[in-house]
Every structure is written in C-alpha cells, then in structure tokens.
Short mmCIF file of C-alpha atoms in Angstrom, two decimals:
data_model
loop_
_atom_site.label_atom_id
_atom_site.label_comp_id
_atom_site.label_asym_id
_atom_site.label_seq_id
_atom_site.Cartn_x
_atom_site.Cartn_y
_atom_site.Cartn_z
CA MET G 1 169.03 79.94 -43.91
CA ALA G 2 165.45 79.51 -42.77
CA SER G 3 164.93 78.06 -39.34
CA PRO G 4 163.60 74.50 -39.30
CA TYR G 5 161.53 75.54 -36.30
CA LYS G 6 159.90 78.45 -38.06
CA LYS G 7 156.15 78.26 -37.76
CA ASP G 8 153.28 79.73 -39.56
CA PRO G 9 153.48 83.48 -38.71
CA VAL G 10 149.70 83.58 -38.33
CA ASN G 11 149.85 80.92 -35.62
CA PRO G 12 153.38 80.92 -34.25
CA MET G 13 152.64 78.83 -31.11
CA MET G 14 154.20 75.40 -31.11
CA SER G 15 152.60 72.28 -29.76
CA ASP G 16 153.84 70.77 -26.51
CA SER G 17 155.20 67.70 -28.29
CA GLU G 18 157.17 69.87 -30.73
CA LEU G 19 158.66 71.92 -27.90
CA LYS G 20 159.37 68.81 -25.88
CA ASN G 21 161.17 67.30 -28.83
CA ILE G 22 163.28 70.43 -29.42
CA ILE G 23 164.17 70.78 -25.75
CA LYS G 24 165.00 67.12 -25.26
CA THR G 25 167.10 66.74 -28.36
CA ARG G 26 168.94 70.04 -28.33
CA LEU G 27 169.62 70.76 -24.66
CA PRO G 28 173.01 69.59 -23.37
CA GLU G 29 173.21 66.44 -21.26
CA ALA G 30 175.06 66.53 -17.96
CA GLY G 31 177.22 63.64 -19.12
CA GLU G 32 178.99 60.99 -17.12
CA ASN G 33 181.07 62.21 -14.23
CA PRO G 34 182.64 59.21 -12.50
CA TRP G 35 183.98 61.40 -9.69
CA PHE G 36 180.70 63.00 -8.80
CA VAL G 37 179.38 60.31 -6.47
CA ASN G 38 182.77 59.99 -4.73
CA ARG G 39 182.97 63.75 -4.25
CA VAL G 40 179.50 63.85 -2.72
CA MET G 41 180.24 60.91 -0.45
CA ASN G 42 183.55 62.42 0.68
CA ARG G 43 181.83 65.65 1.57
CA LEU G 44 179.09 64.07 3.67
CA PRO G 45 179.56 65.26 7.23
CA ASP G 46 178.86 63.17 10.30
CA LYS G 47 175.38 63.95 11.37
CA PRO G 48 175.10 65.83 14.63
CA ASP G 49 172.73 64.16 17.05
CA LYS G 50 169.74 66.35 16.51
CA ARG G 51 167.64 64.69 19.16
CA VAL G 52 166.69 67.80 21.00
CA ILE G 53 164.55 67.05 24.01
CA SER G 54 162.15 69.91 24.38
CA TRP G 55 161.12 71.24 27.75
CA ALA G 56 157.69 69.65 27.29
CA GLU G 57 159.27 66.25 26.69
CA ARG G 58 161.54 66.71 29.70
CA SER G 59 158.57 67.67 31.89
CA CYS G 60 156.69 64.56 30.77
CA TYR G 61 159.66 62.36 31.66
CA ILE G 62 159.95 63.96 35.11
CA ILE G 63 156.21 63.74 35.83
CA ALA G 64 156.10 60.10 34.63
CA SER G 65 159.09 59.23 36.80
CA LEU G 66 157.50 60.88 39.85
CA ILE G 67 154.22 59.04 39.25
CA LEU G 68 156.09 55.73 38.94
CA VAL G 69 158.00 56.34 42.15
CA GLY G 70 154.72 57.33 43.86
CA ILE G 71 153.02 54.13 42.73
CA TRP G 72 155.97 52.06 43.90
CA VAL G 73 155.96 53.68 47.34
CA THR G 74 152.15 53.45 47.70
CA THR G 75 152.15 49.78 46.65
CA LEU G 76 154.91 48.90 49.10
CA VAL G 77 153.30 50.82 51.96
CA HIS G 78 149.86 49.34 51.31
CA THR G 79 151.30 45.83 51.04
CA TYR G 80 153.09 46.33 54.34
CA LEU G 81 149.99 47.72 56.08
CA PHE G 82 147.15 45.68 54.56
CA GLY G 83 148.82 42.56 53.26
CA LEU G 84 149.03 41.11 49.77
CA THR G 85 145.88 41.22 47.59
CA THR G 86 145.25 40.31 43.93
CA ALA G 87 145.10 43.97 42.94
CA ARG G 88 148.38 44.67 44.65
CA ILE G 89 150.07 41.68 42.96
CA LEU G 90 148.80 43.01 39.64
CA ILE G 91 150.14 46.47 40.37
CA ALA G 92 153.42 44.97 41.59
CA ALA G 93 153.77 43.18 38.23
CA LEU G 94 152.64 46.07 36.05
CA VAL G 95 154.70 48.81 37.62
CA PRO G 96 158.11 47.18 37.06
CA ALA G 97 157.06 46.31 33.49
CA LEU G 98 155.98 49.91 32.86
CA SER G 99 159.18 51.22 34.44
CA LEU G 100 161.21 48.93 32.19
CA VAL G 101 159.37 50.03 29.02
CA CYS G 102 159.84 53.72 29.90
CA ALA G 103 163.50 53.18 30.65
CA VAL G 104 164.03 51.41 27.32
CA ILE G 105 162.22 54.14 25.40
CA VAL G 106 164.34 56.83 27.02
CA ALA G 107 167.55 54.84 26.83
CA ALA G 108 167.03 53.39 23.32
CA PRO G 109 168.61 56.27 21.37
CA SER G 110 171.71 56.15 23.55
CA ILE G 111 171.96 52.38 23.23
CA ARG G 112 171.55 52.62 19.44
CA LYS G 113 174.29 55.24 19.32
CA ILE G 114 176.66 53.06 21.35
CA ILE G 115 175.97 50.01 19.14
CA HIS G 116 176.43 52.13 16.01
CA SER G 117 179.78 53.48 17.19
CA LEU G 118 181.14 49.96 17.86
CA MET H 1 166.70 54.01 -12.06
CA ILE H 2 165.58 52.31 -8.87
CA SER H 3 162.11 51.04 -8.05
CA ARG H 4 159.88 52.84 -5.55
CA LEU H 5 160.22 49.95 -3.12
CA GLU H 6 164.01 50.00 -3.38
CA GLU H 7 163.99 53.76 -2.92
CA MET H 8 161.90 53.45 0.25
CA LYS H 9 164.24 50.79 1.59
CA LEU H 10 167.30 52.96 0.97
CA LEU H 11 165.62 55.99 2.53
CA ALA H 12 164.65 53.97 5.60
CA LEU H 13 168.26 52.83 5.98
CA CYS H 14 169.51 56.41 5.67
CA MET H 15 166.99 57.67 8.23
CA ALA H 16 167.33 54.89 10.77
CA THR H 17 171.04 54.12 10.69
CA ASP H 18 172.68 57.01 8.76
CA ASN H 19 173.72 54.41 6.21
CA ARG H 20 176.15 56.06 3.76
CA GLU H 21 176.13 53.12 1.37
CA ALA H 22 172.36 53.43 0.96
CA PHE H 23 172.70 57.17 0.37
CA SER H 24 175.41 56.64 -2.24
CA ARG H 25 172.99 54.39 -4.15
CA LEU H 26 170.42 57.20 -4.08
CA VAL H 27 173.08 59.62 -5.35
CA VAL H 28 173.94 57.23 -8.19
CA ALA H 29 170.27 56.86 -9.09
CA TYR H 30 169.38 60.55 -9.09
CA GLN H 31 172.57 62.38 -9.99
CA GLU H 32 172.02 62.21 -13.74
CA PRO H 33 168.54 63.84 -13.94
CA LEU H 34 169.45 66.32 -11.21
CA ARG H 35 172.69 67.41 -12.89
CA ARG H 36 170.97 67.68 -16.27
CA PHE H 37 168.26 69.88 -14.74
CA ILE H 38 170.76 72.13 -12.95
CA LEU H 39 173.02 72.28 -16.01
CA ASN H 40 170.17 73.72 -18.04
CA LEU H 41 169.21 76.08 -15.25
CA THR H 42 172.74 77.44 -15.09
CA ASP H 43 173.04 78.03 -18.85
CA GLY H 44 175.36 75.06 -19.35
CA ASP H 45 177.89 75.90 -16.63
CA TYR H 46 179.35 72.47 -15.76
CA CYS H 47 181.39 73.62 -12.75
CA LEU H 48 178.48 75.44 -11.19
CA THR H 49 176.24 72.44 -11.95
CA ASP H 50 178.54 70.10 -10.05
CA ASP H 51 178.78 72.53 -7.13
CA LEU H 52 175.03 73.02 -6.85
CA SER H 53 174.34 69.30 -7.32
CA GLN H 54 176.78 68.43 -4.55
CA GLU H 55 175.24 71.01 -2.25
CA THR H 56 171.80 69.60 -3.04
CA PHE H 57 172.83 66.08 -2.06
CA LEU H 58 174.57 67.35 1.07
CA LYS H 59 171.45 69.22 2.15
CA ALA H 60 169.37 66.13 1.40
CA TRP H 61 171.68 63.98 3.55
CA LEU H 62 171.55 66.38 6.46
CA ALA H 63 167.78 66.79 6.30
CA ILE H 64 166.84 63.26 5.32
CA ARG H 65 164.98 62.68 8.57
CA SER H 66 162.67 65.56 7.76
CA PHE H 67 161.65 63.79 4.54
CA HIS H 68 158.26 62.31 5.31
CA GLY H 69 157.69 60.54 2.01
CA MET H 70 154.56 62.52 1.17
CA SER H 71 156.10 63.23 -2.23
CA GLY H 72 158.73 61.18 -4.03
CA PHE H 73 162.40 61.52 -3.19
CA LYS H 74 163.04 63.00 -6.66
CA THR H 75 160.44 65.71 -6.04
CA TRP H 76 162.03 66.54 -2.70
CA LEU H 77 165.52 66.55 -4.21
CA PHE H 78 164.49 68.87 -7.04
CA ARG H 79 162.89 71.23 -4.54
CA ILE H 80 166.18 71.44 -2.65
CA ALA H 81 168.01 71.99 -5.95
CA ILE H 82 165.74 74.87 -6.90
CA ASN H 83 166.24 76.47 -3.49
CA GLU H 84 170.00 76.07 -3.91
CA PHE H 85 169.83 77.66 -7.34
CA ILE H 86 167.72 80.59 -6.11
CA SER H 87 170.03 81.11 -3.17
CA TYR H 88 173.06 81.05 -5.49
CA LYS H 89 171.41 83.56 -7.82
CA ARG H 90 170.64 85.84 -4.89
CA LYS H 91 174.22 85.72 -3.67
CA ALA H 92 175.56 86.31 -7.18
CA ALA H 93 173.20 89.22 -7.69
CA ASN H 94 174.26 90.75 -4.38
CA SER H 95 177.95 90.36 -5.07
CA THR H 96 177.83 91.80 -8.57
CA SER H 97 175.10 94.34 -7.81
CA ALA H 98 173.48 93.17 -10.98
CA SER H 99 169.87 93.84 -11.70
CA ASP H 100 167.38 91.09 -10.91
CA LEU H 101 168.01 88.34 -13.44
CA SER H 102 164.43 87.26 -13.36
CA THR H 103 163.49 90.48 -15.10
CA VAL H 104 165.55 89.61 -18.15
CA THR H 105 163.04 88.76 -20.84
CA LEU H 106 162.82 88.56 -24.56
CA ALA H 107 161.99 92.22 -24.55
CA ASP H 108 165.62 92.93 -23.77
CA GLU H 109 166.61 93.93 -27.28
CA SER H 110 170.38 94.18 -26.87
CA THR H 111 170.62 90.68 -25.43
CA SER H 112 168.34 89.27 -28.09
CA ARG H 113 170.36 90.76 -30.92
CA HIS H 114 173.63 89.59 -29.38
CA SER H 115 172.34 86.06 -28.84
CA ALA H 116 170.77 85.84 -32.26
CA THR H 117 174.04 86.56 -34.01
CA GLU H 118 176.13 84.33 -31.78
CA ALA H 119 174.01 81.25 -31.46
CA ALA H 120 171.10 81.31 -33.81
CA LEU H 121 169.13 78.24 -32.90
CA ASP H 122 170.65 77.41 -29.61
CA VAL H 123 167.96 76.15 -27.28
CA THR H 124 170.20 77.01 -24.35
CA VAL H 125 170.10 80.63 -25.46
CA MET H 126 166.35 80.40 -25.83
CA LEU H 127 166.02 79.17 -22.24
CA LYS H 128 168.50 81.76 -21.04
CA HIS H 129 166.09 84.44 -22.12
CA LEU H 130 163.30 83.11 -19.98
CA PRO H 131 162.85 84.50 -16.49
CA ASP H 132 163.97 82.03 -13.80
CA SER H 133 160.49 80.94 -12.77
CA GLU H 134 159.47 80.23 -16.36
CA ARG H 135 162.72 78.40 -17.04
CA ILE H 136 162.34 76.20 -13.97
CA VAL H 137 158.77 75.27 -14.87
CA THR H 138 159.69 74.72 -18.54
CA LEU H 139 162.59 72.42 -17.71
CA LEU H 140 160.54 70.39 -15.25
CA PHE H 141 157.66 70.04 -17.69
CA TYR H 142 159.41 69.56 -21.03
CA LEU H 143 162.77 68.11 -20.07
CA GLU H 144 161.92 66.06 -16.98
CA ASP H 145 158.43 65.11 -18.19
CA MET H 146 156.92 65.95 -14.84
CA PRO H 147 153.16 66.39 -14.49
CA ILE H 148 151.85 69.80 -13.40
CA LYS H 149 150.90 68.48 -9.95
CA GLN H 150 154.47 67.35 -9.29
CA ILE H 151 155.81 70.71 -10.50
CA CYS H 152 153.46 72.40 -8.02
CA LYS H 153 154.92 70.30 -5.20
CA ILE H 154 158.47 71.12 -6.23
CA THR H 155 157.99 74.83 -6.76
CA SER H 156 155.30 75.39 -4.11
CA MET H 157 153.21 77.18 -6.71
CA GLN H 158 149.50 76.89 -7.42
CA VAL H 159 148.35 74.89 -10.46
CA GLY H 160 147.13 78.08 -12.15
CA THR H 161 150.48 79.80 -11.62
CA VAL H 162 152.41 76.89 -13.10
CA LYS H 163 150.08 76.79 -16.12
CA SER H 164 150.42 80.51 -16.54
CA TYR H 165 154.24 80.34 -16.43
CA LEU H 166 154.18 77.48 -18.93
CA SER H 167 151.93 79.39 -21.26
CA ARG H 168 154.13 82.50 -21.10
CA ALA H 169 157.27 80.42 -21.59
CA ARG H 170 155.67 78.72 -24.58
CA ALA H 171 154.89 82.09 -26.13
CA HIS H 172 158.41 83.37 -25.44
CA MET H 173 160.00 80.26 -26.92
CA ALA H 174 157.78 80.34 -30.01
CA LYS H 175 158.68 83.99 -30.52
CA PHE H 176 162.37 83.24 -30.12
CA LEU H 177 162.32 80.28 -32.51
CA ASN H 178 160.37 82.28 -35.09
CA ASN H 179 162.74 85.23 -34.84
CA ASN H 180 165.68 82.96 -35.46
#
C-alpha cells in the first residue's frame, strides 16, 4: 500500500506544518499517571542547608564586628573625656541601630530555620 | 496549565520556604509535557520515562534556588531533562559497551530494513533513526511548539546549529517517510 505521506520524488521535503501534524498526531502521549506526582513528592529529600559562608563573607563579618566594637569604645571614651555633644549623641544612636541590623541579617537565616521547624 | 504569575508565586514559595505543596502544583502543571517529551526521546519506554521524569523533578527541587527566572521554568525543566537523558545514555553506553548511539543514522541499512518491515509508518521508528541531537531539537520544535530561541536556551546551542539540526532532521524524516 502506498504511504499517505509519500511526497513528490522530485521534491521530497515536507513542509513544517505537515511534519508537525504527523508528529503531533502519531507520536504516543505519555498518558495519565495518577501515581506520578505522589511518587515524585515522596522522593523529595529534605534540603540540606546549603548556606555556605565563604571565607570572604566570614572576614567581612569579623571586620565589621571589630569596627563596631571600635566605634563603641571610641564613643564611650570620648564621651567620658570630652562630654556629650550632638555628634556623639548621633553616633550613640546610630551604632546600636547598625549593630542591631547586622545582628538581624546574620541571625535571620537561623531564626527562619527555627520558625520553620516549629 | 498555570499562568506565569502563578508560576512565579509557586517558585517564590519553593525558594523561600521549601514549600512542598507549591512544588507539587508545579509537578502537576508540567509533568504531562515533560513526560511526553521524554517518552518520545526514549523510543516509547514508559518505565524509563517515569524514572527520568522523576529524576528531573528531583534535580529541579534540589536546585530550585539556582533558578534565576531568566528563562521560564519549563525551559529550565526541559534542560534538566535533556541532561538527565544524556547522562542516562552515557551510562547505558558504558555498561553495554555499545557504539555511540548518536551515530546511528538513516544510513544504517540493517536497522532501516528491519524497522521498515516491522513498523512501516511508525513515527516513533522514524524518530528513533535520528541522532540524539536532531531528535531533541525535532521534538522541541515540532512536538512542543517551542520557538528556536527557546530551544537554544534549553540545549545551549547556537541558533545556526539548531537550524542546521532541524534541517538535517527534516531531510532524514522526509527520506524515511518516502521510503516507507
């Protein structure tokens, strides 16, 4: 029996739409598999905490902490020696705020993990 | 199918809180096109299709934080699937010491004769005769209706390479259909 797809032998190339039609209609479908999603979900492992702190990140944390401690000490010493000025009040307000922000940024992943595990 | 906005919401939930429910909705949404694509890559092997599809979703789950959303989730998923398929083929080729399957072409006369008598107009057989790269590109273009640019993202090939593979595949398929 002659093939229904047989083309003119002089120009045997098929158009994209013809090929698309053949491929779409004749290729097998994957079909419904009601267990597939359950199987995938049952195989999902718990994600390991991939938050790897690189040495560069660690160094930044240490340097930032040292700078903060330095500013604290300098502010306290200067306040003790030269009295309270506007600039020193400003620094005294900013430094704790900055310390708090840094602490939250560093501690946030751990806090999130604890909340998530509850 | 889910909307782009819904997809982004589900992905954000997966990334931020490891939300399994959100991921299961992504699996439901994409399992059908992914399994159909892999089924036709694996010459209609349903067991292998389910295995590779599961592995694809597992890899996606584990690496979801590395998905930056530059391409769509489907594109990313299909890229993982192709890598899984290639890796499976490599392992299979190593274990059976078979010759490189990508070199099997229509020029292989014994296979052509065998296939022609067994399944005359079977499109699966036609695809089976295409080298892997041509088959992947053909399925993405003709079956999944993906534009060339998206195929480039999935396969990491240049536009010219994809077009060249498509053209060769077209010629191979026309030859096969005419011979049968």
